[in-house]
PDB file of C-alpha atoms in Angstrom:
ATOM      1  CA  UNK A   1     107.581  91.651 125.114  1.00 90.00           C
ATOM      2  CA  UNK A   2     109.572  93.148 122.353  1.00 93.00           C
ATOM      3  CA  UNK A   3     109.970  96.910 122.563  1.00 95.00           C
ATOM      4  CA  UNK A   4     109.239  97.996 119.055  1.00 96.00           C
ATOM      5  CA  UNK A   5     105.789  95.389 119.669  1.00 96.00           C
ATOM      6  CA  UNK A   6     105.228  97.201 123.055  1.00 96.00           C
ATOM      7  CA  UNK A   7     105.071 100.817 121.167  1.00 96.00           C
ATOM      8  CA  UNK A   8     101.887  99.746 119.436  1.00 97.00           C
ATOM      9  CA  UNK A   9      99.878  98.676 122.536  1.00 97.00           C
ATOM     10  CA  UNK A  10      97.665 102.412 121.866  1.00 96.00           C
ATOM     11  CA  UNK A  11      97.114 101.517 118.532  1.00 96.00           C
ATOM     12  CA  UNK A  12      95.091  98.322 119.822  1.00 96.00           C
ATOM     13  CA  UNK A  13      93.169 100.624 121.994  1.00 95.00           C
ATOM     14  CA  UNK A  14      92.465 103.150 119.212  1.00 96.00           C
ATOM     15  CA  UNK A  15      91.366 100.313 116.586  1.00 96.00           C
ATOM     16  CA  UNK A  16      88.725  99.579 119.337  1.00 95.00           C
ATOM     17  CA  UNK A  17      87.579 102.584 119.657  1.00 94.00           C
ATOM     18  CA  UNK A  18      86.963 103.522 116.131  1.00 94.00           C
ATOM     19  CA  UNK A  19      86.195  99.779 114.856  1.00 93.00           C
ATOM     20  CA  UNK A  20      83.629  98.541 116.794  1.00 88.00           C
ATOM     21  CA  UNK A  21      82.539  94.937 118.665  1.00 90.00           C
ATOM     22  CA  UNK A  22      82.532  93.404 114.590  1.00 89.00           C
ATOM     23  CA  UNK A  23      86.523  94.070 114.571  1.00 93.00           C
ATOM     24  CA  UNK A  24      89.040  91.881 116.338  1.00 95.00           C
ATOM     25  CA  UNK A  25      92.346  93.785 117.025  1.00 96.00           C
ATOM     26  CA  UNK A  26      95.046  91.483 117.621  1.00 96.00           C
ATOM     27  CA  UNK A  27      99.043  92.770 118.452  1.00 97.00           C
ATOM     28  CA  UNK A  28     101.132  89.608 117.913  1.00 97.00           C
ATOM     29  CA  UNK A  29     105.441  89.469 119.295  1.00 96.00           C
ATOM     30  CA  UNK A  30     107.242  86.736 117.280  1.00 94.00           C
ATOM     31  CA  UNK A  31     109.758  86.848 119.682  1.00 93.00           C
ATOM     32  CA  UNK A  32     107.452  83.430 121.136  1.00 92.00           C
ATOM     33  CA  UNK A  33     105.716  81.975 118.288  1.00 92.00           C
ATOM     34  CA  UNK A  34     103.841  79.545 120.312  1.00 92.00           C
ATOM     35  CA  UNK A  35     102.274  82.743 122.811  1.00 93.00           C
ATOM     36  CA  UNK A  36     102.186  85.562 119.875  1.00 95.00           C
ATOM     37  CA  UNK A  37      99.125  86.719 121.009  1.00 96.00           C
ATOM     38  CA  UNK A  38     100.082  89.725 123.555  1.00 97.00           C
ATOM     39  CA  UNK A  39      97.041  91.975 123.258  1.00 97.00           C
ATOM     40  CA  UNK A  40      93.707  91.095 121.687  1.00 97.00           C
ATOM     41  CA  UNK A  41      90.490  93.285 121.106  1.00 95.00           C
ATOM     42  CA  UNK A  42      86.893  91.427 120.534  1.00 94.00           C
ATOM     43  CA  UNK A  43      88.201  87.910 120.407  1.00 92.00           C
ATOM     44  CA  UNK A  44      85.175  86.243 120.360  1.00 89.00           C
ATOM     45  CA  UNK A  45      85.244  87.076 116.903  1.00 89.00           C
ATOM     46  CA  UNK A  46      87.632  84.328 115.743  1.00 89.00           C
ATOM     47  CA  UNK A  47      87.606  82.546 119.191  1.00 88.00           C
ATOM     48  CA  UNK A  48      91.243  83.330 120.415  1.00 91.00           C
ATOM     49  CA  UNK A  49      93.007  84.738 123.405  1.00 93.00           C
ATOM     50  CA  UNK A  50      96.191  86.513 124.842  1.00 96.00           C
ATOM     51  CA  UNK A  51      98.842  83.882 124.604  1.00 94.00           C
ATOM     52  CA  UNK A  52      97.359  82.274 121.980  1.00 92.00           C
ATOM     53  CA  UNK A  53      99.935  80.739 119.161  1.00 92.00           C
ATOM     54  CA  UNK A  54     100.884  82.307 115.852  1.00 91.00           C
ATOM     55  CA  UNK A  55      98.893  81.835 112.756  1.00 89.00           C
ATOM     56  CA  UNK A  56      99.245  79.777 109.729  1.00 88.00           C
ATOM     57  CA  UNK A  57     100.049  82.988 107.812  1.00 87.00           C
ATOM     58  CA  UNK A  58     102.091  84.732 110.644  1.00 88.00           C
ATOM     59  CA  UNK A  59     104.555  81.738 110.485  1.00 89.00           C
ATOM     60  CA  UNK A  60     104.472  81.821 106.061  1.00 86.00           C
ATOM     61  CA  UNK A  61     104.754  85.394 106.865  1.00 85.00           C
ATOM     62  CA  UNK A  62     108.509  85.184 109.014  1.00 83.00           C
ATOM     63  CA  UNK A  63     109.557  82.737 106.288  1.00 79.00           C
ATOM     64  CA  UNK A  64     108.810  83.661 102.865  1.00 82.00           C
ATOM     65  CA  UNK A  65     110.691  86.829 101.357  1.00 83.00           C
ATOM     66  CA  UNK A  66     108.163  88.062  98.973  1.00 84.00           C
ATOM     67  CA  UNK A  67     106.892  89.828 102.355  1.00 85.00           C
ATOM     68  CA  UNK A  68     110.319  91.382 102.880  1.00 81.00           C
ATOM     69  CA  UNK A  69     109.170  94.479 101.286  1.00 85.00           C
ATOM     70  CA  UNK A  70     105.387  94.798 101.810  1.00 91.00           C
ATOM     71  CA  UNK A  71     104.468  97.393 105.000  1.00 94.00           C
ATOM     72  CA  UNK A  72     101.179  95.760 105.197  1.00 94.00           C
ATOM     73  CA  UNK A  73      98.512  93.565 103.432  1.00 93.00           C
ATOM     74  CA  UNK A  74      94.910  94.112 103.089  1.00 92.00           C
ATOM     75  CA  UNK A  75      91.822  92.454 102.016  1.00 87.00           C
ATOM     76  CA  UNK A  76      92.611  89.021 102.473  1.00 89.00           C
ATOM     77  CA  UNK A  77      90.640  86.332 104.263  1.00 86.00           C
ATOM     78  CA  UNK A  78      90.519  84.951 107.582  1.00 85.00           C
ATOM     79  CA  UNK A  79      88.788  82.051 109.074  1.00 80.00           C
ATOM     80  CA  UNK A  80      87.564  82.258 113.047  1.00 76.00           C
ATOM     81  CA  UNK A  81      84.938  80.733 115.669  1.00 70.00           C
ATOM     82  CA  UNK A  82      82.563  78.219 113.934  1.00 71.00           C
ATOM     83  CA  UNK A  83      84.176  78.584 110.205  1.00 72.00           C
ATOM     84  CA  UNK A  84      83.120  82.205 110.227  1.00 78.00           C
ATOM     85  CA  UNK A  85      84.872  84.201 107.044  1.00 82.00           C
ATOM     86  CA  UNK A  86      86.315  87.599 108.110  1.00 89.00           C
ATOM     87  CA  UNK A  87      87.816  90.252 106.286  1.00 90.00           C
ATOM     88  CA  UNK A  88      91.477  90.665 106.858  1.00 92.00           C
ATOM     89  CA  UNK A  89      94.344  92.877 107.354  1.00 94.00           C
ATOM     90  CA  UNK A  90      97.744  93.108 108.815  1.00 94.00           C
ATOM     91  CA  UNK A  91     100.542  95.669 109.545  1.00 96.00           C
ATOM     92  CA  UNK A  92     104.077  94.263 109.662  1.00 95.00           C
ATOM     93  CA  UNK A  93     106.279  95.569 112.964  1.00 96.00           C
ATOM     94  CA  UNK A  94     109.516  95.582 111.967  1.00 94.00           C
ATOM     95  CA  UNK A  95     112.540  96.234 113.887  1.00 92.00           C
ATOM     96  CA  UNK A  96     116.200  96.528 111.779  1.00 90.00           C
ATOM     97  CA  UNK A  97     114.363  95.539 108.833  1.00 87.00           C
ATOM     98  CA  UNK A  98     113.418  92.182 110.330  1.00 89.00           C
ATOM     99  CA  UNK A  99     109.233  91.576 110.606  1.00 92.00           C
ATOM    100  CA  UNK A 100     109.284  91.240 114.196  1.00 94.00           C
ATOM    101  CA  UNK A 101     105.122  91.359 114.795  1.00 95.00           C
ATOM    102  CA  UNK A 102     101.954  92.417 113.574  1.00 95.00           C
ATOM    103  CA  UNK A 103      99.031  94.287 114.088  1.00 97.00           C
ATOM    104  CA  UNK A 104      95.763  92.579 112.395  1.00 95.00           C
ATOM    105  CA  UNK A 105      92.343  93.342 112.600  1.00 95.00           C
ATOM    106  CA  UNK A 106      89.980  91.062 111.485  1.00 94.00           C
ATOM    107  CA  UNK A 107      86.085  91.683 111.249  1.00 91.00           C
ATOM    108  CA  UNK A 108      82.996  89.639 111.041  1.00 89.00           C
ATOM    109  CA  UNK A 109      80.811  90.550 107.196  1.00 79.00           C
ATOM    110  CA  UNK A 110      78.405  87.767 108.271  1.00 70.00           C
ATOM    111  CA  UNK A 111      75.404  90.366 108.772  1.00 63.00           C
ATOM    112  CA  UNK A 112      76.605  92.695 105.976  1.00 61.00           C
ATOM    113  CA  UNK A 113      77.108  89.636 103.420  1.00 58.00           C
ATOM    114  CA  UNK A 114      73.746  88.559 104.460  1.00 60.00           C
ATOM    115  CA  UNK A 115      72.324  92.044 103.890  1.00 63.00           C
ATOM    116  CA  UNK A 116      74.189  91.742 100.428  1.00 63.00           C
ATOM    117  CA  UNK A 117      72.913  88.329  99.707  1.00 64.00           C
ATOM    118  CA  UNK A 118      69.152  89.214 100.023  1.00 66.00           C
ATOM    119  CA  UNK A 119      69.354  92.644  98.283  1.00 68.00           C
ATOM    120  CA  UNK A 120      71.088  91.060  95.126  1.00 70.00           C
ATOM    121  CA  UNK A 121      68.449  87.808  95.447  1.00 69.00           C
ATOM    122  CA  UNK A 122      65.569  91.069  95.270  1.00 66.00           C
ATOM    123  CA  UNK A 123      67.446  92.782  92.513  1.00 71.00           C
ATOM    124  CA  UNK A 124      67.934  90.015  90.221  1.00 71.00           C
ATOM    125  CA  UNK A 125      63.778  90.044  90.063  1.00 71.00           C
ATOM    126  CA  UNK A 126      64.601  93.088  88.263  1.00 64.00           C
ATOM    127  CA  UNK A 127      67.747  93.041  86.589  1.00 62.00           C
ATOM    128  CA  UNK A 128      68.978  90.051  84.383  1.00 51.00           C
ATOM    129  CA  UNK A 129      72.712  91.158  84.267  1.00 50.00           C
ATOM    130  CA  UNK A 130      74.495  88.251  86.527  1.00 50.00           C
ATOM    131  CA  UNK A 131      76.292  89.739  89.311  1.00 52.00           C
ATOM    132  CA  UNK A 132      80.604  89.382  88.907  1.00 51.00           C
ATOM    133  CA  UNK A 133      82.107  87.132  91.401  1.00 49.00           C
ATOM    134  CA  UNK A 134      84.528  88.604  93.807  1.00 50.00           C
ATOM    135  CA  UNK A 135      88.144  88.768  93.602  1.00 48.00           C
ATOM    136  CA  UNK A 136      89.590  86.360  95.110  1.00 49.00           C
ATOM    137  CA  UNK A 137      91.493  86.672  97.840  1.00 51.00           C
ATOM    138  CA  UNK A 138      95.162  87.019  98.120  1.00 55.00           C
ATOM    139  CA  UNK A 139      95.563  85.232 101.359  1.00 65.00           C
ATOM    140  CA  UNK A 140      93.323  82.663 103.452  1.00 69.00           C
ATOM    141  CA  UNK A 141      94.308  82.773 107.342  1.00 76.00           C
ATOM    142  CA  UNK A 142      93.658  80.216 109.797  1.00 72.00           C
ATOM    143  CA  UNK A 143      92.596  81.748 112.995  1.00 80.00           C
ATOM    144  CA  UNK A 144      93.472  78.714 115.214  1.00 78.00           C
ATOM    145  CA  UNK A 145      93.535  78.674 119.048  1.00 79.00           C
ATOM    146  CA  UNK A 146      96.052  75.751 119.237  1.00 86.00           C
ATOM    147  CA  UNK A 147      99.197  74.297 117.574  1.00 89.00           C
ATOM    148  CA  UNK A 148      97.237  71.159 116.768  1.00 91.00           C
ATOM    149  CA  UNK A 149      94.036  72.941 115.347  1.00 89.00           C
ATOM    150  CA  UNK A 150      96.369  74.714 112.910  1.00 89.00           C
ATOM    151  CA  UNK A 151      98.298  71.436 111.755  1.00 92.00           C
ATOM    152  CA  UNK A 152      95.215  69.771 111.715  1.00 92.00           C
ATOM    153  CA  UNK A 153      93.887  72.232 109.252  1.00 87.00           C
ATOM    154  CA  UNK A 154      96.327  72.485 107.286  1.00 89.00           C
ATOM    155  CA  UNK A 155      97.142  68.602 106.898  1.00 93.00           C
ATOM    156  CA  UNK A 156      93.494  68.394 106.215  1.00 91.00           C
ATOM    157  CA  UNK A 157      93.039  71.545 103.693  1.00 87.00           C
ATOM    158  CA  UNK A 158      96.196  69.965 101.598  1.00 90.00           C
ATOM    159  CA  UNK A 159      95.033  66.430 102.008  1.00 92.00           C
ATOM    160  CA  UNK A 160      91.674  67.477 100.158  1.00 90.00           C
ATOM    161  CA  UNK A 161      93.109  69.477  97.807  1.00 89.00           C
ATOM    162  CA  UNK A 162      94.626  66.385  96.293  1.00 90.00           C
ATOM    163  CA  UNK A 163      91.483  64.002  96.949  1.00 92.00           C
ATOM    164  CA  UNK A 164      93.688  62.102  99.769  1.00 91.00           C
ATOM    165  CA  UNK A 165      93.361  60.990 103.290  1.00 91.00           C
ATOM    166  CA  UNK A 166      95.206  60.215 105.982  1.00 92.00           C
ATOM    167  CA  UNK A 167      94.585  56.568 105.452  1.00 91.00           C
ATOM    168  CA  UNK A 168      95.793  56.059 102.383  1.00 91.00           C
ATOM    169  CA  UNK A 169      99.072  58.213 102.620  1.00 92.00           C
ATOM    170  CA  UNK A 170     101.841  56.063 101.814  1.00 93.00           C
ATOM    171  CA  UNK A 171     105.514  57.376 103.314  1.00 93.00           C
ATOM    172  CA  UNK A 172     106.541  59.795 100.077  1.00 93.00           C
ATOM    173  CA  UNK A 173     103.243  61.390 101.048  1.00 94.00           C
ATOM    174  CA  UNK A 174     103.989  61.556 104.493  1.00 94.00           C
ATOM    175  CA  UNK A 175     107.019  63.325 103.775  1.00 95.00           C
ATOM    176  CA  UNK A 176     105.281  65.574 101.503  1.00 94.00           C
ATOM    177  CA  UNK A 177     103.238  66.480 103.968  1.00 94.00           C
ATOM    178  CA  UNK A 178     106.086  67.450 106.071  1.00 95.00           C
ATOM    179  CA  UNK A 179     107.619  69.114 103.482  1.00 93.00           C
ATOM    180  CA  UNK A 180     104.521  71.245 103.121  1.00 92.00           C
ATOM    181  CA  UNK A 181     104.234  72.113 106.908  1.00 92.00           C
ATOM    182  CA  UNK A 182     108.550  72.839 107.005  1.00 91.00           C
ATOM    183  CA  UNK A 183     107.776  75.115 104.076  1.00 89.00           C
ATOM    184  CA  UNK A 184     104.997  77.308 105.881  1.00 87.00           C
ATOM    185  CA  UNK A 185     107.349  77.212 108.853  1.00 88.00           C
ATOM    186  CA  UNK A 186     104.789  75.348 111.285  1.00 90.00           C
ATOM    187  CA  UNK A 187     107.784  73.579 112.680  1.00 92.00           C
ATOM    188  CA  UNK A 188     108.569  77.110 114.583  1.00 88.00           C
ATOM    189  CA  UNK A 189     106.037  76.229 116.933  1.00 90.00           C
ATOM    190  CA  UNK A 190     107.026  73.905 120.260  1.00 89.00           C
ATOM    191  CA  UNK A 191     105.313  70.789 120.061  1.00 91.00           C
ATOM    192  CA  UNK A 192     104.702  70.628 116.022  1.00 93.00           C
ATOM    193  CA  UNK A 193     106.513  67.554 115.982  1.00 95.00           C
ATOM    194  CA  UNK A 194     104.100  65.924 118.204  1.00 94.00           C
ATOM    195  CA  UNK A 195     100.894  67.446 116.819  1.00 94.00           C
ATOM    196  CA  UNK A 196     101.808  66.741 113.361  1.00 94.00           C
ATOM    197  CA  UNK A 197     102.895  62.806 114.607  1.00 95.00           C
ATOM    198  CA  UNK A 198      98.948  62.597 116.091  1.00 95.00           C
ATOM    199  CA  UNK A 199      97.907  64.351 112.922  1.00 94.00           C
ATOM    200  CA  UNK A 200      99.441  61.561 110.434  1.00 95.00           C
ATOM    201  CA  UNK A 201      98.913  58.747 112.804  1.00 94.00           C
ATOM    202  CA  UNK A 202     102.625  58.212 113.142  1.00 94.00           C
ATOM    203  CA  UNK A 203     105.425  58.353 115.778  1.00 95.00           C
ATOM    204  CA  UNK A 204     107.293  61.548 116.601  1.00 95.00           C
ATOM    205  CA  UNK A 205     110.425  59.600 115.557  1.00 95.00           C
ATOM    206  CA  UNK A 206     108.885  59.320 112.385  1.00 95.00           C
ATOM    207  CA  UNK A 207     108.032  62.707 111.618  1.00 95.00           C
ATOM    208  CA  UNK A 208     112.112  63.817 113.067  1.00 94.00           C
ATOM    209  CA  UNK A 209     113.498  61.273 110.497  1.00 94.00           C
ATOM    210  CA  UNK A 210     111.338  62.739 107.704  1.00 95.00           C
ATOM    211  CA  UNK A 211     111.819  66.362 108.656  1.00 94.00           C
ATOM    212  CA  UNK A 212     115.611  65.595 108.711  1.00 93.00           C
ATOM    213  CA  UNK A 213     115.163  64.691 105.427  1.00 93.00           C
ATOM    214  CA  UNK A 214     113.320  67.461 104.024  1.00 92.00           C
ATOM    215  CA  UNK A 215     115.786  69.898 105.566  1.00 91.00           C
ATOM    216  CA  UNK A 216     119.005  68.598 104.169  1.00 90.00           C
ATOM    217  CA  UNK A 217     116.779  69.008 100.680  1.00 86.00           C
ATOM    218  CA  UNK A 218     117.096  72.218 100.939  1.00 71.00           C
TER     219      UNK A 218
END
């Protein structure tokens, strides 16, 4: 384990402690994307375990600069166990300026929102003002336990967002595709090549000569 990570290892007992059973505390090391998971609080919250792999947003998170900067983000939203929508936060570790792991804590509203739901179905009996919609949020995290889950998800969440399927994708949208997953940095992982082959249907070959391609793009 990285020794700047390692330092933190009371914080995930103190979270515990002051958070509660609702609160997942999870201390990821990118020094192994594919085990980031060293030390994890309440994970039956989103379902995952020590030596589970890094997130969707952990691997956007080592490649895009516009966290560079930021110490920590809050309020964003994760997704665990059985579709479940948590509220989210993360602390970047850094170590010579480099983001070298985080410390997240994600917690379970379900109950709360509930609570919420029913007392603003009781108030609007009384009160014709429509309620404001939330903010949305600035992030969405994937709280996968494997390297196919996560490129599953996100092949699907992209493939819907443009009214497509897997069927019909023709081989500029296959590449697309890869282009998308290179740019969020899912290739990090070991075995993303073959998850994202089973994913689209096509051989590993495939997705190496279109990844090739993508790369020398940029």
């Amino acid at each position: 384990m990285n020794e700047t990570v390692r330092r933190f290892l009371p914080m995930v007992d103190f979270l515990e402690q002051i958070l509660g059973k609702n609160s997942e505390i999870v201390l990821h090391d990118f020094s192994d994307p594919d085990h980031a998971i060293v030390d994890i609080r309440n994970g039956i919250v989103s379902g995952r375990k020590v030596g589970g792999p890094a997130t969707d947003l952990a691997l956007k998170i080592m490649h895009d600069p516009k966290y560079r900067d930021l110490p920590f983000i809050t309020g964003y939203e994760g997704r665990g166990a059985g579709g479940k929508t948590l509220e989210s936060a993360t602390y970047f570790i850094r170590e010579d300026n480099e983001i070298v792991g985080m410390l997240c804590v994600n917690t379970d509203l379900s109950t709360v929102r509930s609570i919420n739901a029913m007392a603003q179905q009781l108030m609007a009996c009384f009160d014709a003002v429509p309620r404001q919609a939330e903010p949305a949020s600035i992030e969405v995290e994937i709280l996968s336990e494997s390297t196919q889950e996560l490129i599953d998800h996100s092949i699907s969440e992209l493939l819907e967002s443009r009214g497509q399927d897997v069927a019909s994708l023709g081989q500029a949208d296959r590449v697309d595709v890869i282009r998308h997953l290179n740019g969020n940095g899912v290739f990090m992982l070991k075995g993303a090549v073959a998850c994202a082959a089973t994913a689209l249907g096509i051989s590993e070959p495939s997705v190496y000569r279109y990844l090739q391609k993508v790369r020398k793009e940029s």
